PDB file of C-alpha atoms in Angstrom:
ATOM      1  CA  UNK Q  15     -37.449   1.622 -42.549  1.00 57.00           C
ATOM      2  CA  UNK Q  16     -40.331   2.220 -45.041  1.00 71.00           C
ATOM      3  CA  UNK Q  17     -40.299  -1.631 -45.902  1.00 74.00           C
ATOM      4  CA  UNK Q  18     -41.933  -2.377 -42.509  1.00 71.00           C
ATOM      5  CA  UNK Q  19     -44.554  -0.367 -43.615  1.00 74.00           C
ATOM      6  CA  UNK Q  20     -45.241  -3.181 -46.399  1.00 81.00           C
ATOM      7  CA  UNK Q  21     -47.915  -6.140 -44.178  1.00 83.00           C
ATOM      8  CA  UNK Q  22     -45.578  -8.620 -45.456  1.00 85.00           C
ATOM      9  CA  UNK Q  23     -42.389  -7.210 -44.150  1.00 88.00           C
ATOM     10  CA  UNK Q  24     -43.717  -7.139 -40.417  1.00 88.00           C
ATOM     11  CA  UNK Q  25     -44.817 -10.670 -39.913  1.00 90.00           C
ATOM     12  CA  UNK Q  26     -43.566 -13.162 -38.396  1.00 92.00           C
ATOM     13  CA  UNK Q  27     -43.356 -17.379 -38.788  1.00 90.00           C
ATOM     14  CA  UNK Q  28     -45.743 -19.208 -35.992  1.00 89.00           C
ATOM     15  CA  UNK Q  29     -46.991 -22.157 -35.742  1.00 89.00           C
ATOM     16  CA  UNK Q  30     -50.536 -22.971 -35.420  1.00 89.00           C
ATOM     17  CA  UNK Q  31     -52.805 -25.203 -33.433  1.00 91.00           C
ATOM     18  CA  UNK Q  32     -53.214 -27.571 -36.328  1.00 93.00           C
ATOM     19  CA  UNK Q  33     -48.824 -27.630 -36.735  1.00 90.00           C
ATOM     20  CA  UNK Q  34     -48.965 -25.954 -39.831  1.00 91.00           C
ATOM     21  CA  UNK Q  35     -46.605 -22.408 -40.286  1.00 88.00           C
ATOM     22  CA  UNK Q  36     -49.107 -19.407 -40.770  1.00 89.00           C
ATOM     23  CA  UNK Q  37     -47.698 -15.446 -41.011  1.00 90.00           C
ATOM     24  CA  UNK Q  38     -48.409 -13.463 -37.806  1.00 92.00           C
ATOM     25  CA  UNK Q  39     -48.102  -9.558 -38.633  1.00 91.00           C
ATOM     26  CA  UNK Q  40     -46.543  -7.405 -35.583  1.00 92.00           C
ATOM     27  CA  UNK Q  41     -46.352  -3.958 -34.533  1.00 91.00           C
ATOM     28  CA  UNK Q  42     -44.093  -2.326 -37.026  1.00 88.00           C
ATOM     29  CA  UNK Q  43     -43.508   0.454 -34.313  1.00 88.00           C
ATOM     30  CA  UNK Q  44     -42.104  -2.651 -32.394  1.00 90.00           C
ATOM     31  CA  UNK Q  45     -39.372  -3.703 -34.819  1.00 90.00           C
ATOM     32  CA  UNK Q  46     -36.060  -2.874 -34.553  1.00 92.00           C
ATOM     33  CA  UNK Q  47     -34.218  -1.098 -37.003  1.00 89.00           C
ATOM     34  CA  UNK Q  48     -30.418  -1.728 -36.014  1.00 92.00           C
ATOM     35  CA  UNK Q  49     -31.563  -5.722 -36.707  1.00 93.00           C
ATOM     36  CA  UNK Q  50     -33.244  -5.014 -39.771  1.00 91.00           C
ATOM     37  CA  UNK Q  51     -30.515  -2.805 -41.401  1.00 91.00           C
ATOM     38  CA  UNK Q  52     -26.788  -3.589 -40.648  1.00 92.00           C
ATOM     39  CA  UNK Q  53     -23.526  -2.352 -42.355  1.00 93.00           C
ATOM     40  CA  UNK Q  54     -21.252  -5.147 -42.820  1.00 91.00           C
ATOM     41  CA  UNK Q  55     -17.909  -5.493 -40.738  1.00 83.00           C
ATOM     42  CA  UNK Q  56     -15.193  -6.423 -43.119  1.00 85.00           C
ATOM     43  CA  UNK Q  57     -11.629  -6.013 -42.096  1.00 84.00           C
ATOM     44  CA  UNK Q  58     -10.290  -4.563 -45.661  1.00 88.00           C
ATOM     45  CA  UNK Q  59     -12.305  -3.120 -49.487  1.00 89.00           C
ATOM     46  CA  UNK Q  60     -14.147  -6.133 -50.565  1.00 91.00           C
ATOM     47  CA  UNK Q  61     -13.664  -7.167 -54.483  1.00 91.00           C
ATOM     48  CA  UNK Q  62     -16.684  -8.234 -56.329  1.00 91.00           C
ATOM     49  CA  UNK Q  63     -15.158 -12.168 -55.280  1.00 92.00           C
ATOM     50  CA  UNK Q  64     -15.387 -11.148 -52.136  1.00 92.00           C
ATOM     51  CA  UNK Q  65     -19.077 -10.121 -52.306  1.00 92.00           C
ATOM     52  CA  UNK Q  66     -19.872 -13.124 -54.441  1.00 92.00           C
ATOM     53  CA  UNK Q  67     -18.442 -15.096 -51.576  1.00 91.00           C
ATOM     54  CA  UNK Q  68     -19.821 -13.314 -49.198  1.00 91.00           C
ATOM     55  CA  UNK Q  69     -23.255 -13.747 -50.763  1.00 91.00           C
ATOM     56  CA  UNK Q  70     -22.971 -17.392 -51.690  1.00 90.00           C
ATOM     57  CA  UNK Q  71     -22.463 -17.895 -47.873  1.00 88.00           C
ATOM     58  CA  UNK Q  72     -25.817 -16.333 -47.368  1.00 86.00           C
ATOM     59  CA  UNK Q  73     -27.934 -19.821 -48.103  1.00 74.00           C
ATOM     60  CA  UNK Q  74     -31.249 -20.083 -47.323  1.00 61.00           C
ATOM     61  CA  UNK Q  75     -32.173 -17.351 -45.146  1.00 58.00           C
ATOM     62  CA  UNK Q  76     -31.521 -19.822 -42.276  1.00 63.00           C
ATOM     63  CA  UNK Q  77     -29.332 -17.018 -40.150  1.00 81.00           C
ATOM     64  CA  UNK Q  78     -32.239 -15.055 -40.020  1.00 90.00           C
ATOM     65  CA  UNK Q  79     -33.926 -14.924 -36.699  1.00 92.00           C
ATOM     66  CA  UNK Q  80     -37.619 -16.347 -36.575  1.00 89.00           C
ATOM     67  CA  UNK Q  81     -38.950 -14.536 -34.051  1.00 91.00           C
ATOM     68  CA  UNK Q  82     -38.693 -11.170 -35.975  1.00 92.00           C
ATOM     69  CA  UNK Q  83     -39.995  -9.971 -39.494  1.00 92.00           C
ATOM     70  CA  UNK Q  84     -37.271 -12.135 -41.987  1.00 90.00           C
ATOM     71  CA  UNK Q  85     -35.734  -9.730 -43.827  1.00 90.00           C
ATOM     72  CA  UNK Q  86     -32.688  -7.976 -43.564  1.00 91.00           C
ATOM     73  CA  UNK Q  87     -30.553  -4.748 -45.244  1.00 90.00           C
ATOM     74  CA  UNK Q  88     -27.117  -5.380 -45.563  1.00 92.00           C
ATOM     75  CA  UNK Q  89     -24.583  -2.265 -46.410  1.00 92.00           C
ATOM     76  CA  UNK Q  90     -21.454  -3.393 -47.922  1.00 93.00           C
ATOM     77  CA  UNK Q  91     -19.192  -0.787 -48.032  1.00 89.00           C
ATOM     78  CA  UNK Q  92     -15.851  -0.044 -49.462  1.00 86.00           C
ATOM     79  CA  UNK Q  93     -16.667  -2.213 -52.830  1.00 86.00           C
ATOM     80  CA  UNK Q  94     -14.282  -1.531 -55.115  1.00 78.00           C
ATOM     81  CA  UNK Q  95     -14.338   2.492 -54.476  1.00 75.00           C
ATOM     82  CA  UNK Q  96     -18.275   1.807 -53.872  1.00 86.00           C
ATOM     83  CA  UNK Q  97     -21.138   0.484 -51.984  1.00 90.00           C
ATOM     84  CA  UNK Q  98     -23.270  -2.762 -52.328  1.00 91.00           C
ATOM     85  CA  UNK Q  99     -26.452  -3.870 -50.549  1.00 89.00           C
ATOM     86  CA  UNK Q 100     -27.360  -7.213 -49.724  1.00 91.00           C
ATOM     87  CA  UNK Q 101     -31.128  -7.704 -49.261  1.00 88.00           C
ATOM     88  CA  UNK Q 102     -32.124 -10.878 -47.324  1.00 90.00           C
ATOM     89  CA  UNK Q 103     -35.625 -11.671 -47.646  1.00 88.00           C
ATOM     90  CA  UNK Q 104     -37.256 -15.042 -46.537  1.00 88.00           C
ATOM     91  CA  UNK Q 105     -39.347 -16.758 -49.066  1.00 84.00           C
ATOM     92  CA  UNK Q 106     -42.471 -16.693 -46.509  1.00 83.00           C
ATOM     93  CA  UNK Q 107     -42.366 -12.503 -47.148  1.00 85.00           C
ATOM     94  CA  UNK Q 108     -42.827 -12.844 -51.297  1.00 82.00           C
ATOM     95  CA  UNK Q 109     -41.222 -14.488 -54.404  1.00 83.00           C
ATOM     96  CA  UNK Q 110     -38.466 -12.544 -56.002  1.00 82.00           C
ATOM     97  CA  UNK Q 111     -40.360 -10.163 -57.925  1.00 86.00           C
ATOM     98  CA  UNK Q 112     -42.466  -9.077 -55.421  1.00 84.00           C
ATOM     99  CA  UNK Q 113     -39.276  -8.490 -53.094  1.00 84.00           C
ATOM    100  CA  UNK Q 114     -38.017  -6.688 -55.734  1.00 85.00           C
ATOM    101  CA  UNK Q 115     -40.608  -4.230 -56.285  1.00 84.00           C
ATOM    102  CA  UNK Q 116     -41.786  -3.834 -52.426  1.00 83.00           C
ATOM    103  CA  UNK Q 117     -37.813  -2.795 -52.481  1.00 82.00           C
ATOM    104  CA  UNK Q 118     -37.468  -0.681 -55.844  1.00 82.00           C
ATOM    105  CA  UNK Q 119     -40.650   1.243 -53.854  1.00 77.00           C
ATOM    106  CA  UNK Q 120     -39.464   1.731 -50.551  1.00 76.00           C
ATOM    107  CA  UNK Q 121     -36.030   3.137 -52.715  1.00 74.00           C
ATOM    108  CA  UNK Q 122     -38.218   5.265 -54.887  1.00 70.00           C
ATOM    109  CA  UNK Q 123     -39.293   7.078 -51.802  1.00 61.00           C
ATOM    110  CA  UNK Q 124     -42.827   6.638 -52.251  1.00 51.00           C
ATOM    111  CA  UNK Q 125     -43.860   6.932 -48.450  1.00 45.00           C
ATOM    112  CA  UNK Q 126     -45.532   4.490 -46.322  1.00 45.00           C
ATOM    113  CA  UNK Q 127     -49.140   4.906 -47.711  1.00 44.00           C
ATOM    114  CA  UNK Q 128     -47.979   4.729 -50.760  1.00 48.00           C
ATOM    115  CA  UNK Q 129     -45.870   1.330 -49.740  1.00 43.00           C
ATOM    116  CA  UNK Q 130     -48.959  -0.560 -48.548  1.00 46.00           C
ATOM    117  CA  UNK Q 131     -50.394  -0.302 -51.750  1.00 51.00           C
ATOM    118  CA  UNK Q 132     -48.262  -3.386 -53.154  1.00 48.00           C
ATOM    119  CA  UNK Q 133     -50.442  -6.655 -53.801  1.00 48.00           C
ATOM    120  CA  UNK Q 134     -50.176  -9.400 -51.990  1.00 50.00           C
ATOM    121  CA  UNK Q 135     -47.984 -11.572 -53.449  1.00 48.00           C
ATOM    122  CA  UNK Q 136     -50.091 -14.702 -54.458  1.00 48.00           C
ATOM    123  CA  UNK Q 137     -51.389 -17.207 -52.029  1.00 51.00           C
ATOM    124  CA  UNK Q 138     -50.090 -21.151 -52.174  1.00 50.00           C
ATOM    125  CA  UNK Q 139     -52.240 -23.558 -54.499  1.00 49.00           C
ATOM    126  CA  UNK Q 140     -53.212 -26.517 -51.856  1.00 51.00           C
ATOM    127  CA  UNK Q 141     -51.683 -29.209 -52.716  1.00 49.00           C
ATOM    128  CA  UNK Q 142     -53.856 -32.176 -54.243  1.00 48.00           C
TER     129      UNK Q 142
END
């Protein structure tokens, strides 16, 4: 997907000699699609409830899987005569806005040079 090609979407959690949680990047030629971007099983058309539901069962990013990049693409369809995706993004990749954008990019179909280009989103403050 052109996200990978976005540093923060192919890193990874580890944690370092001194026990704190620093941001690895990997191979983006290494990451697996079919993980990263999954259709939805549902057994019958969802209703916007049952997206809301669906969503609210989401929580923290916790079902995502450490060892690989934390994000995920989730294709919903069958929504009311439509289609919805779900984008799952841990908080380690960006806050929301620069999810948003690093997404609204990759849908804009800039291309991958054009996808590195994003900012960092801003580093954490250390804590006094």
């Amino acid at each position: 997907p052109r996200l990978a090609a976005v540093p923060r979407f192919h890193t990874v959690p580890r944690q370092a000699a001194d026990r704190t949680i620093v941001l690895e990047s990997v191979d983006p030629a290494t990451m697996d699609p079919t993980y990263h971007v999954q259709a939805v099983d549902q057994s019958r058309p969802w209703a916007m409830a049952d997206l809301e539901a669906y969503i609210g069962g989401l929580g923290d990013g916790a079902q995502l899987d450490r060892s690989r990049p934390l994000w995920q693409l989730r294709l919903v369809r069958g929504m009311d005569g439509g289609a919805a995706l779900v984008c799952v993004i841990d908080h380690s990749i960006g806050d929301g806005a620069y999810a948003i954008t690093a997404l609204l990019r990759a849908a804009d179909g800039l291309g991958d040079a054009d996808a590195t280009k994003l900012a960092a989103p801003p580093r954490r403050r250390e804590q006094r």
